[in-house]
């Protein structure tokens, strides 16, 4: 088995990461009844025996002693990280994995990337190296951060460049939380576009998640609870609504949103954590879904979007789940892939599902999904035998699709409105090392990315449909 390390940066990154570790532990506890440290646990957890003088890790196959997450937690405000250390997950981390400051980044990309990135560079690198040294076969870094704030966007993307610099051969998968148009951080368009340049240059894959999509999904769940229809009732104090599991009560409004993103991470890592008849290696995601290095933004869609512990709903039929995965309602960004162009698509299924089920549903859905002419067979599939707790099966779809273009265009428009007036620019230019050219270069990078998607979209009109078959009279 291989190992992966999760790097969570900023308030949002640490809140989502906290939910992931909580749900992952529950998932492993449901499967691991013998209390043994197996290969499944070793993929994301170390087993440490505190009785050993060197605090050394225990070998796979022995009893579980003291699980430590393979993680690095970074935030320039200490509140969220300190809250984690005082909550139910406090034993999963130790001080060597944490890096905090007290003053924050003031919603300023330059402060996070240049000021804190320079001041804490050596400390960050040392913690990343330490986490890597604990791995026998390091396969992937998962980076979680927001795009709108200063620490998440700035320091998060600085960490990404350090990962490429220190571990160039290790896959880098980023889960990036994009702000909504109504975001209360007025400088979020600057932060997001400056961060986008770094993501485009240094990540292997980016899973964009829009806050507004999460809000829409949570509102739908709330409506189900208010309707109080039989079989569709939201349980109070469930894992979607409660502040339990390592998140403080003051963060409860965001628990449901964080839970959805944590479930995305649970599903994408399931093949690394459990056995399956057709397990998908994490490296295969980039190898199969990214035909061009800059076009590595993968649209995630999940079904179910919430666990059975949260909402009492009838179990979806398997075929219906495949249809759900390609509907707008189950995507984590607001886009319509069926009316855009697919470069490639991965389906990661969990539970008692056969390869024949996968093939049948791909053939059923294929006619309604426009793929580029040179990659009509651009499907990558994975089967993990262990379903999520409380479910018979689940499905994660990752689509490399030109439907991300409108999201990026909207972000560019919001950036341009501020930049034309040079509004708030002085806050950034006061930071040592920050030049105004960084803004124009970031804007040029984003425009070039949009243009690449536009050129691909233009080929959609030239796609030749299958020739109609001759009907034979009987």
PDB file of C-alpha atoms in Angstrom, residues 19 22-23 26-27 217-218 220-226 228-229 231-245 252 254-264 266-267 302-314 388-391:
ATOM      1  CA  UNK A  19     -14.298  16.843   8.901  1.00  0.00           C
ATOM      2  CA  UNK A  22     -13.394  12.628  11.632  1.00  0.00           C
ATOM      3  CA  UNK A  23     -15.386  10.837   8.917  1.00  0.00           C
ATOM      4  CA  UNK A  26     -15.611   6.594  11.627  1.00  0.00           C
ATOM      5  CA  UNK A  27     -15.394   4.783   8.297  1.00  0.00           C
ATOM      6  CA  UNK A 217     -27.183  21.793  -1.797  1.00  0.00           C
ATOM      7  CA  UNK A 218     -27.544  22.471   1.923  1.00  0.00           C
ATOM      8  CA  UNK A 220     -32.198  21.624  -0.589  1.00  0.00           C
ATOM      9  CA  UNK A 221     -31.529  19.382   2.392  1.00  0.00           C
ATOM     10  CA  UNK A 222     -33.101  22.000   4.658  1.00  0.00           C
ATOM     11  CA  UNK A 223     -36.211  22.139   2.451  1.00  0.00           C
ATOM     12  CA  UNK A 224     -36.527  18.385   2.725  1.00  0.00           C
ATOM     13  CA  UNK A 225     -36.586  18.682   6.499  1.00  0.00           C
ATOM     14  CA  UNK A 226     -39.212  21.429   6.427  1.00  0.00           C
ATOM     15  CA  UNK A 228     -41.381  16.636   6.524  1.00  0.00           C
ATOM     16  CA  UNK A 229     -42.328  14.138   3.849  1.00  0.00           C
ATOM     17  CA  UNK A 231     -38.853   9.071   4.325  1.00  0.00           C
ATOM     18  CA  UNK A 232     -37.330  12.504   3.709  1.00  0.00           C
ATOM     19  CA  UNK A 233     -36.656  13.937   7.151  1.00  0.00           C
ATOM     20  CA  UNK A 234     -33.465  15.637   8.249  1.00  0.00           C
ATOM     21  CA  UNK A 235     -32.344  14.371  11.631  1.00  0.00           C
ATOM     22  CA  UNK A 236     -31.358  16.973  14.168  1.00  0.00           C
ATOM     23  CA  UNK A 237     -27.786  16.751  15.479  1.00  0.00           C
ATOM     24  CA  UNK A 238     -26.782  14.534  12.573  1.00  0.00           C
ATOM     25  CA  UNK A 239     -23.325  14.628  11.011  1.00  0.00           C
ATOM     26  CA  UNK A 240     -24.517  17.189   8.491  1.00  0.00           C
ATOM     27  CA  UNK A 241     -25.990  19.617  11.012  1.00  0.00           C
ATOM     28  CA  UNK A 242     -24.143  19.137  14.277  1.00  0.00           C
ATOM     29  CA  UNK A 243     -20.958  20.648  15.538  1.00  0.00           C
ATOM     30  CA  UNK A 244     -19.759  17.272  16.791  1.00  0.00           C
ATOM     31  CA  UNK A 245     -16.724  15.504  15.423  1.00  0.00           C
ATOM     32  CA  UNK A 252     -22.047  24.922  12.907  1.00  0.00           C
ATOM     33  CA  UNK A 254     -20.649  25.679   7.859  1.00  0.00           C
ATOM     34  CA  UNK A 255     -20.665  22.071   9.075  1.00  0.00           C
ATOM     35  CA  UNK A 256     -23.030  20.882   6.359  1.00  0.00           C
ATOM     36  CA  UNK A 257     -20.936  22.498   3.632  1.00  0.00           C
ATOM     37  CA  UNK A 258     -17.700  21.122   5.050  1.00  0.00           C
ATOM     38  CA  UNK A 259     -19.288  17.695   5.337  1.00  0.00           C
ATOM     39  CA  UNK A 260     -20.003  17.593   1.598  1.00  0.00           C
ATOM     40  CA  UNK A 261     -16.401  18.453   0.707  1.00  0.00           C
ATOM     41  CA  UNK A 262     -15.108  15.935   3.267  1.00  0.00           C
ATOM     42  CA  UNK A 263     -17.230  13.264   1.580  1.00  0.00           C
ATOM     43  CA  UNK A 264     -15.653  14.217  -1.743  1.00  0.00           C
ATOM     44  CA  UNK A 266     -13.487  10.266   1.371  1.00  0.00           C
ATOM     45  CA  UNK A 267     -14.575   9.025  -2.024  1.00  0.00           C
ATOM     46  CA  UNK A 302     -21.245  13.244  -5.795  1.00  0.00           C
ATOM     47  CA  UNK A 303     -24.136  10.947  -5.153  1.00  0.00           C
ATOM     48  CA  UNK A 304     -25.354  10.710  -2.470  1.00  0.00           C
ATOM     49  CA  UNK A 305     -24.454  14.246  -1.425  1.00  0.00           C
ATOM     50  CA  UNK A 306     -25.057  13.510   2.265  1.00  0.00           C
ATOM     51  CA  UNK A 307     -24.832  10.428   4.424  1.00  0.00           C
ATOM     52  CA  UNK A 308     -27.780   8.284   5.418  1.00  0.00           C
ATOM     53  CA  UNK A 309     -27.228   9.431   8.989  1.00  0.00           C
ATOM     54  CA  UNK A 310     -28.271  12.910   7.892  1.00  0.00           C
ATOM     55  CA  UNK A 311     -31.370  12.378   5.798  1.00  0.00           C
ATOM     56  CA  UNK A 312     -33.773   9.442   5.808  1.00  0.00           C
ATOM     57  CA  UNK A 313     -34.266   8.962   2.092  1.00  0.00           C
ATOM     58  CA  UNK A 314     -35.002   5.830   0.092  1.00  0.00           C
ATOM     59  CA  UNK A 388     -19.650   4.552   2.805  1.00  0.00           C
ATOM     60  CA  UNK A 389     -21.118   3.911   6.240  1.00  0.00           C
ATOM     61  CA  UNK A 390     -24.874   3.423   5.990  1.00  0.00           C
ATOM     62  CA  UNK A 391     -24.979   3.065   2.207  1.00  0.00           C
TER      63      UNK A 391
END
